PDB file of C-alpha atoms in Angstrom:
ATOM      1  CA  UNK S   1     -36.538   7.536  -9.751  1.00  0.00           C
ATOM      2  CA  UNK S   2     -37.070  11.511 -10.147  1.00  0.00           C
ATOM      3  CA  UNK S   3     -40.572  12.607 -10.413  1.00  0.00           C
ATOM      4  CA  UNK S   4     -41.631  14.321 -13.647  1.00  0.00           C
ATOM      5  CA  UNK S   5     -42.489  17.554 -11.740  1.00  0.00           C
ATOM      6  CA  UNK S   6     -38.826  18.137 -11.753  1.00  0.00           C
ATOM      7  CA  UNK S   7     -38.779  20.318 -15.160  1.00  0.00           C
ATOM      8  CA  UNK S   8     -34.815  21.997 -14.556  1.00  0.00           C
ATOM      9  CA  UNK S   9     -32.112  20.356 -15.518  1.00  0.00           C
ATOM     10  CA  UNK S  10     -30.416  18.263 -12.194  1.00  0.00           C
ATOM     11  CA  UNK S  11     -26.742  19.008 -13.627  1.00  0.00           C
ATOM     12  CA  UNK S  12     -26.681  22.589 -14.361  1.00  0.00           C
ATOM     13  CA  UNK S  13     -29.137  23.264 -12.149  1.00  0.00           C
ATOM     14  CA  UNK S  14     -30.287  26.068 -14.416  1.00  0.00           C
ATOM     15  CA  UNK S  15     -31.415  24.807 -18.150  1.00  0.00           C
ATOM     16  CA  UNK S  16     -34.606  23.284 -18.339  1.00  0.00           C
ATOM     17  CA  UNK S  17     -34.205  19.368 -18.068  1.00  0.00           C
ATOM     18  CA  UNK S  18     -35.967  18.410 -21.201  1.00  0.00           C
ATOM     19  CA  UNK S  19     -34.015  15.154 -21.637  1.00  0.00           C
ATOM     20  CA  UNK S  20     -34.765  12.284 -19.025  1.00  0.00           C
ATOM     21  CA  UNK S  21     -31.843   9.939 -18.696  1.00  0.00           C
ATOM     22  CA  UNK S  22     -33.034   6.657 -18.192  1.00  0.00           C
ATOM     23  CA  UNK S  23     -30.531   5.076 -16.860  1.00  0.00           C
ATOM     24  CA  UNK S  24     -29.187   7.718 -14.312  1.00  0.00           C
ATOM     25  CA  UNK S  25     -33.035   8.368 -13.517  1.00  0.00           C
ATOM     26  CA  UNK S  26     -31.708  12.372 -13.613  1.00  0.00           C
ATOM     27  CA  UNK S  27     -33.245  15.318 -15.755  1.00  0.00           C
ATOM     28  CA  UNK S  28     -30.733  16.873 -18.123  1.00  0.00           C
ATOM     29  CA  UNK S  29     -30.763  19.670 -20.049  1.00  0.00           C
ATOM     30  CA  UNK S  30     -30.063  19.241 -23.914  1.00  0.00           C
ATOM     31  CA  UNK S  31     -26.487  20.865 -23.645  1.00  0.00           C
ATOM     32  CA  UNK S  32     -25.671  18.604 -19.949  1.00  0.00           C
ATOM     33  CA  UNK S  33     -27.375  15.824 -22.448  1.00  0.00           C
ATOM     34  CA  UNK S  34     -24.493  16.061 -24.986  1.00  0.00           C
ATOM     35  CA  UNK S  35     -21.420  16.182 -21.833  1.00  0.00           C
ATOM     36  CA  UNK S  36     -23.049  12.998 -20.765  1.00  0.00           C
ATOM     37  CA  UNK S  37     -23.334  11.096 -23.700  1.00  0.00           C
ATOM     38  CA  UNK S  38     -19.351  12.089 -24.185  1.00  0.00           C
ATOM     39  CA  UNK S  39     -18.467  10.045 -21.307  1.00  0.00           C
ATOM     40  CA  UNK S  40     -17.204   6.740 -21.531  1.00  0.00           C
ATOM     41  CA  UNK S  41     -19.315   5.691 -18.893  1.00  0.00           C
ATOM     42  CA  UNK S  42     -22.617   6.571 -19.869  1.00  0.00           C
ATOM     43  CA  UNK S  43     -21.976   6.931 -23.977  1.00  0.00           C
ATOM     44  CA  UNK S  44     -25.062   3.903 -24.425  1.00  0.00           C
ATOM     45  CA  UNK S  45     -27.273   5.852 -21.735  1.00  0.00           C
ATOM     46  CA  UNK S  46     -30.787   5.698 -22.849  1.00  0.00           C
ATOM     47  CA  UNK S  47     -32.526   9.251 -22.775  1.00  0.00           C
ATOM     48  CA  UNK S  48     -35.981   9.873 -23.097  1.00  0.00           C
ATOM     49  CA  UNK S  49     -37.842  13.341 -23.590  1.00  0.00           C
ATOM     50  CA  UNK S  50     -39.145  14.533 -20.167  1.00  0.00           C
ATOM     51  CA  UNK S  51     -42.595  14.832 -21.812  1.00  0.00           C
ATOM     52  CA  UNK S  52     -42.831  10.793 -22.125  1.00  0.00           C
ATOM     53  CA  UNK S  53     -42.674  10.739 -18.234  1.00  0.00           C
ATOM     54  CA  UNK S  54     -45.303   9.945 -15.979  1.00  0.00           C
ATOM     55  CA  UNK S  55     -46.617  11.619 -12.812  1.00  0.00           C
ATOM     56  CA  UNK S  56     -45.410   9.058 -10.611  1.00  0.00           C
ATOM     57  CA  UNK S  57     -41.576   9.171 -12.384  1.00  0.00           C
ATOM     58  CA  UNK S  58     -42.419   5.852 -14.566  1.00  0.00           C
ATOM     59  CA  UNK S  59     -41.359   6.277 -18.155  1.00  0.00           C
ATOM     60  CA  UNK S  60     -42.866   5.866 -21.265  1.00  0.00           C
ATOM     61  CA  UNK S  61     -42.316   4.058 -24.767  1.00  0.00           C
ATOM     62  CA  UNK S  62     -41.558   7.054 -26.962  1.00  0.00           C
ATOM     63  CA  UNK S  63     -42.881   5.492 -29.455  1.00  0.00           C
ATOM     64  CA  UNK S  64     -46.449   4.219 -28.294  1.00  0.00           C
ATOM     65  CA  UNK S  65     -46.633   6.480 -24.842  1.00  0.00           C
ATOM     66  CA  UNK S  66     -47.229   3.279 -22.874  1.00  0.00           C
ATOM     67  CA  UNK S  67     -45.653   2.791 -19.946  1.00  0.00           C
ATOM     68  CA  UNK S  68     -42.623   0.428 -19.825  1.00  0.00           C
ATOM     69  CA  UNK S  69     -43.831  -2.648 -18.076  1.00  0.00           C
ATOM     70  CA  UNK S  70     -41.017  -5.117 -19.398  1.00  0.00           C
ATOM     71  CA  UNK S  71     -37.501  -5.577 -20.025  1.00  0.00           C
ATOM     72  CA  UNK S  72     -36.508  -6.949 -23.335  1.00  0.00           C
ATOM     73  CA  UNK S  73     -33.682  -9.339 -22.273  1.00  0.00           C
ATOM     74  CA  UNK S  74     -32.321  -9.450 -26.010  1.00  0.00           C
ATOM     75  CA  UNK S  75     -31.977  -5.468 -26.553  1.00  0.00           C
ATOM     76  CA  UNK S  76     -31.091  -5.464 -22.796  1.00  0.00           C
ATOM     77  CA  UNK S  77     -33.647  -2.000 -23.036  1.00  0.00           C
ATOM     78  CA  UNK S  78     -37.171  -1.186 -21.585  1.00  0.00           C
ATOM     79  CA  UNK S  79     -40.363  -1.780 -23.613  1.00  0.00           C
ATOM     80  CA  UNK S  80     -44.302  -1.614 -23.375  1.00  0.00           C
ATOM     81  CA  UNK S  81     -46.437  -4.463 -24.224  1.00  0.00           C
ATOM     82  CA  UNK S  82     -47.203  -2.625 -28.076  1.00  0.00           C
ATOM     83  CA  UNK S  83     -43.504  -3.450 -28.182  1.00  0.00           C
ATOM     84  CA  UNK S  84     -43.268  -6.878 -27.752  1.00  0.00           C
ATOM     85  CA  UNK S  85     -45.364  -7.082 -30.988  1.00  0.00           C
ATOM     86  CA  UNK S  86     -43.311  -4.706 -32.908  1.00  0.00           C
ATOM     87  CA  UNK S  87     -39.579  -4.346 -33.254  1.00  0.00           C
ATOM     88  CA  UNK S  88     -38.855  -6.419 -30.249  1.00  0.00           C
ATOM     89  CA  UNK S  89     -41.173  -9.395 -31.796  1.00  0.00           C
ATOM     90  CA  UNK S  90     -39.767 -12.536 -31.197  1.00  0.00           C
ATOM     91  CA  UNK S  91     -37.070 -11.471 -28.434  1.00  0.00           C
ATOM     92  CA  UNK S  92     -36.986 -12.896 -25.300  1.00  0.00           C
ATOM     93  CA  UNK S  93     -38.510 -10.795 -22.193  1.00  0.00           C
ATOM     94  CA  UNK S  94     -38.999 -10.446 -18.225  1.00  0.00           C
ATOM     95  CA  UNK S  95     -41.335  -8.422 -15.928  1.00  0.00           C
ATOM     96  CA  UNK S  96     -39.893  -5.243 -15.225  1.00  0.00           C
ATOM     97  CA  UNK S  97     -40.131  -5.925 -11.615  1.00  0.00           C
ATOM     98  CA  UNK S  98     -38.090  -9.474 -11.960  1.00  0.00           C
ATOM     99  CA  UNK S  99     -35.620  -7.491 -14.230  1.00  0.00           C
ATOM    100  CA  UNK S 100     -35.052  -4.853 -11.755  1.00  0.00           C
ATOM    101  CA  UNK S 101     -35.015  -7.380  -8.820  1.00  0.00           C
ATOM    102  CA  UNK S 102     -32.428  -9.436 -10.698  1.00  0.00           C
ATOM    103  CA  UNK S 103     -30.166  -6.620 -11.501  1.00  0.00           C
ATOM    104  CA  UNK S 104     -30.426  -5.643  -7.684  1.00  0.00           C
ATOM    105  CA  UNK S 105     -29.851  -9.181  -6.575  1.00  0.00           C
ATOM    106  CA  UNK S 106     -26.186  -9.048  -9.649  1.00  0.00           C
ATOM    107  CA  UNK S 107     -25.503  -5.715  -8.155  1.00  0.00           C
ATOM    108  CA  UNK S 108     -25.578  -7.343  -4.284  1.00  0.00           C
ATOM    109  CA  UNK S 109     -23.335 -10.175  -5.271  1.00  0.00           C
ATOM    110  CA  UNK S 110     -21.112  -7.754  -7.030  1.00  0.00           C
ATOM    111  CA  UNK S 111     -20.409  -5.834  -4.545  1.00  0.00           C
ATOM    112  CA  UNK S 112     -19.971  -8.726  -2.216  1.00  0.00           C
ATOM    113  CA  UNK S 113     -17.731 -10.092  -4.762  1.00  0.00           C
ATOM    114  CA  UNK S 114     -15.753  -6.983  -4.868  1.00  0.00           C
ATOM    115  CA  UNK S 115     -15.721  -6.792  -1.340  1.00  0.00           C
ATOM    116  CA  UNK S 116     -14.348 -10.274  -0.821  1.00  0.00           C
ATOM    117  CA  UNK S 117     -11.956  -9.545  -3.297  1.00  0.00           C
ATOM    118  CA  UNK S 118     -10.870  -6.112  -1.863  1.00  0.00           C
ATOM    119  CA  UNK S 119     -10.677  -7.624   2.054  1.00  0.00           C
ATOM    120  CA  UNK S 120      -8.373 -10.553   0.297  1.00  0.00           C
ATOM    121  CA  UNK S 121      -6.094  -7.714  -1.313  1.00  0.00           C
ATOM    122  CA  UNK S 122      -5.600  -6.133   2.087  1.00  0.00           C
ATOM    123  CA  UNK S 123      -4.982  -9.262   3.926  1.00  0.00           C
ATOM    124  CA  UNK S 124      -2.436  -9.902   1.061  1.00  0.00           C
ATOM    125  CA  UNK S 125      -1.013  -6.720   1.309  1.00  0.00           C
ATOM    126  CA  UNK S 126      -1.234  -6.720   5.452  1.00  0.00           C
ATOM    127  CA  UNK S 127       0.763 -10.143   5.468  1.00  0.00           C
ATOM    128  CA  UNK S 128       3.470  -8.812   2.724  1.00  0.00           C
ATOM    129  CA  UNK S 129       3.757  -5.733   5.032  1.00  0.00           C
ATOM    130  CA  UNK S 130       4.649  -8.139   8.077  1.00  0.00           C
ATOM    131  CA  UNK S 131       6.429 -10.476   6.359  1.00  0.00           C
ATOM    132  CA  UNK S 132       8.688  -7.245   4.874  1.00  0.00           C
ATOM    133  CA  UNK S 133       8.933  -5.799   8.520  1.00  0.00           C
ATOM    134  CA  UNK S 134      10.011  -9.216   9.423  1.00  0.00           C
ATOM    135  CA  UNK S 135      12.920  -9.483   6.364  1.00  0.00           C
ATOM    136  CA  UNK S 136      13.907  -6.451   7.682  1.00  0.00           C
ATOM    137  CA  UNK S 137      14.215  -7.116  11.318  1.00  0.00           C
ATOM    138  CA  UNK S 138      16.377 -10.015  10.050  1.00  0.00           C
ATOM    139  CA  UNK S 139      18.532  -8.873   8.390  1.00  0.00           C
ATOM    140  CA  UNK S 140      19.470  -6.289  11.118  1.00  0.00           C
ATOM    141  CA  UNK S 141      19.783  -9.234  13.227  1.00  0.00           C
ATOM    142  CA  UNK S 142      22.054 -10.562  11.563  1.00  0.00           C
ATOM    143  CA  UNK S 143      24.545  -7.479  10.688  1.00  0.00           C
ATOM    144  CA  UNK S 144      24.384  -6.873  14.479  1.00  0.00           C
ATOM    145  CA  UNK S 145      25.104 -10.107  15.312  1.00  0.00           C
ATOM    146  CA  UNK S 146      27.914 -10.090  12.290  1.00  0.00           C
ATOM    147  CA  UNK S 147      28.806  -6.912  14.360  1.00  0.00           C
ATOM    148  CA  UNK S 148      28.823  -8.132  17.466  1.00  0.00           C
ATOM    149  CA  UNK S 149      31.274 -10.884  16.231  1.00  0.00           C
ATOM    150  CA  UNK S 150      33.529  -8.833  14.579  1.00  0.00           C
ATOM    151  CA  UNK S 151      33.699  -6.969  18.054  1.00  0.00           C
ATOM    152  CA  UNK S 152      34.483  -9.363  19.887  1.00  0.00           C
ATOM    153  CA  UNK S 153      37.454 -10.621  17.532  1.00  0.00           C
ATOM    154  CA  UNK S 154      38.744  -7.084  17.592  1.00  0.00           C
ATOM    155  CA  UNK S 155      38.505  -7.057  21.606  1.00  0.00           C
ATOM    156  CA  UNK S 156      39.856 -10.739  21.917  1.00  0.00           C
ATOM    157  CA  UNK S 157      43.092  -9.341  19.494  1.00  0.00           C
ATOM    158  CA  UNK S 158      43.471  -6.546  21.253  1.00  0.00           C
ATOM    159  CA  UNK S 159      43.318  -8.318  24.603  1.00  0.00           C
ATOM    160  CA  UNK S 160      46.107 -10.780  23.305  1.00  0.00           C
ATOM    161  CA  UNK S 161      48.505  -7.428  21.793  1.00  0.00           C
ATOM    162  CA  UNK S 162      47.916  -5.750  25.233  1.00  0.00           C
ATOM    163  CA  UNK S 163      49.045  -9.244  27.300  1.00  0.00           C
ATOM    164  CA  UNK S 164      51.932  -9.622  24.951  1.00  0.00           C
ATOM    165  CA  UNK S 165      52.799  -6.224  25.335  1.00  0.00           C
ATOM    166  CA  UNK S 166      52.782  -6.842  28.929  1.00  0.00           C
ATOM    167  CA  UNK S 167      54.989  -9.841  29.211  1.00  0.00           C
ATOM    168  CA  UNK S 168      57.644  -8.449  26.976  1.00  0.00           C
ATOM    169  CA  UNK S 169      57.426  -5.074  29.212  1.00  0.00           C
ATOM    170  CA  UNK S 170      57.774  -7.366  31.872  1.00  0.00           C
ATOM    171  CA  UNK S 171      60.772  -9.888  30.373  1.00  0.00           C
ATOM    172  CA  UNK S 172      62.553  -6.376  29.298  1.00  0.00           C
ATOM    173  CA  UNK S 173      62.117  -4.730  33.006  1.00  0.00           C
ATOM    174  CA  UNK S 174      63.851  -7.551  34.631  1.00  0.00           C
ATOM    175  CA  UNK S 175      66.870  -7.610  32.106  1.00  0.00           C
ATOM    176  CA  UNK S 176      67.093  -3.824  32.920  1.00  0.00           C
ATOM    177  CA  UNK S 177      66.936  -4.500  36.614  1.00  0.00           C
ATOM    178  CA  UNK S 178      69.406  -7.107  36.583  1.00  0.00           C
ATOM    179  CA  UNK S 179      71.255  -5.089  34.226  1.00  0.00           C
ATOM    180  CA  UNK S 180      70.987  -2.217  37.136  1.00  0.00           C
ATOM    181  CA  UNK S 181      71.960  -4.262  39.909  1.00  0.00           C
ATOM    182  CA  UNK S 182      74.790  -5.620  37.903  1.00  0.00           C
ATOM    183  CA  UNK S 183      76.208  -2.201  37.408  1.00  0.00           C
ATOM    184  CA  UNK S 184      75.828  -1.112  41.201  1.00  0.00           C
ATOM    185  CA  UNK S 185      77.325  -4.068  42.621  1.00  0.00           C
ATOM    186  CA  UNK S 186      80.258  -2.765  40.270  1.00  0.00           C
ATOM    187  CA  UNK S 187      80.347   0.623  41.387  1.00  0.00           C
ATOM    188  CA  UNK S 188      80.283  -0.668  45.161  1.00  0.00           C
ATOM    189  CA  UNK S 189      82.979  -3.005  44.143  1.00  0.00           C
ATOM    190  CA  UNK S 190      84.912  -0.319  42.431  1.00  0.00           C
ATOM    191  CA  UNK S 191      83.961   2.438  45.307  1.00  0.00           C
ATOM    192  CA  UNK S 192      85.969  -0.588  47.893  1.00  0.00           C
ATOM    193  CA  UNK S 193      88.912  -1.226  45.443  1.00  0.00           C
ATOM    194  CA  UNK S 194      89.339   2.320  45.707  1.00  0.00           C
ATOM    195  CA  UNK S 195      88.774   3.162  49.638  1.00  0.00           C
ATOM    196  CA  UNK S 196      91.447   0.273  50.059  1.00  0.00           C
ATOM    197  CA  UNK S 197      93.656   1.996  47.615  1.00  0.00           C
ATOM    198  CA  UNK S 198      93.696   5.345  49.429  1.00  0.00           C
ATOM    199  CA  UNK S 199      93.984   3.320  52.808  1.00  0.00           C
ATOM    200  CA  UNK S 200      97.431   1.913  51.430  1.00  0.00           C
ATOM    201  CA  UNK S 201      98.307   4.965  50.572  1.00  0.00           C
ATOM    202  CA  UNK S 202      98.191   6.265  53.721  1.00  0.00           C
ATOM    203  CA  UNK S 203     100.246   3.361  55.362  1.00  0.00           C
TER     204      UNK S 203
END
């Protein structure tokens, strides 16, 4: 808690902290006062003038300039013991120590809670990250393996055009060839009609 010497204001740095907040434990000034109390966050902070502080940073009741020794568990707020008999008469209370203790001890399992809960949401998040890296690794398994196939189909046709290619290459180059020797045996048979022509001629 900050210790009454502390007289300027811990937000401006400049001001004179005449307002103490209680629940921030900070000294503000009355203008850093007003900014706070805006906030959504600290709109039902309690603030006490600086002057109700004691040496040691404890603060007072405003009201009866006792120190606040209990925690009025009704009003959820800080009172003396001339409260208890007053306004607060009748409300339920703890030791200021136990109260503070207890709020530690929430605050503890909070954050463990919190923790817990935030190590859970990354796990979560880790094994949805994996499990997406995995989804994707599939499914470029299988277009390269719908790929692959494809490929192979395409080579396998192509293969089978080429070979049939081939044999008709192969059927139509013997018909020529036969074709070819057909017509030389022709022009040696004509070439012989004709040397035994001229040879009768000459008889």
């Amino acid at each position: 808690m900050a210790q009454a010497a502390s007289k300027t204001c811990e937000i401006c740095m400049s001001a004179p902290g005449s307002q103490y907040c209680l629940d921030c434990e900070q000294y503000y000034c009355e203008n850093c006062k007003l900014l706070h109390k805006r906030q959504k966050s600290s709109t039902y902070h309690q603030f006490q003038h600086a002057s109700g502080l004691i040496p040691e940073g404890k603060s007072r009741c405003g009201q009866h300039k006792e120190e606040f020794t209990l925690m009025c568990n009704t009003c959820n707020v800080p009172v003396c013991t001339s409260c208890v008999a007053g306004k607060h008469n009748g409300h339920k209370f703890s030791k200021m120590v136990d109260a503070i203790a207890q709020l530690r001890g929430e605050n503890e399992t909070l954050i463990h809670d919190k923790t817990n809960e935030a190590n859970q949401d990354i796990a979560k998040i880790e094994d949805n990250l994996k499990s997406f890296e995995n989804d994707v690794e599939s499914v470029i398994k299988a277009i390269t393996d719908q790929g692959n196939m494809i490929k192979s189909m395409v080579d396998k046709s192509v293969a089978q055009m080429i070979a049939l290619v081939k044999e008709q290459s192969k059927k139509e180059k013997a018909k020529l060839t036969k074709s070819l020797s057909a017509a030389k045996s022709t022009l040696v048979a004509g070439q012989n009609l004709d040397k035994r022509r001229r040879d009768l001629d000459k008889t």
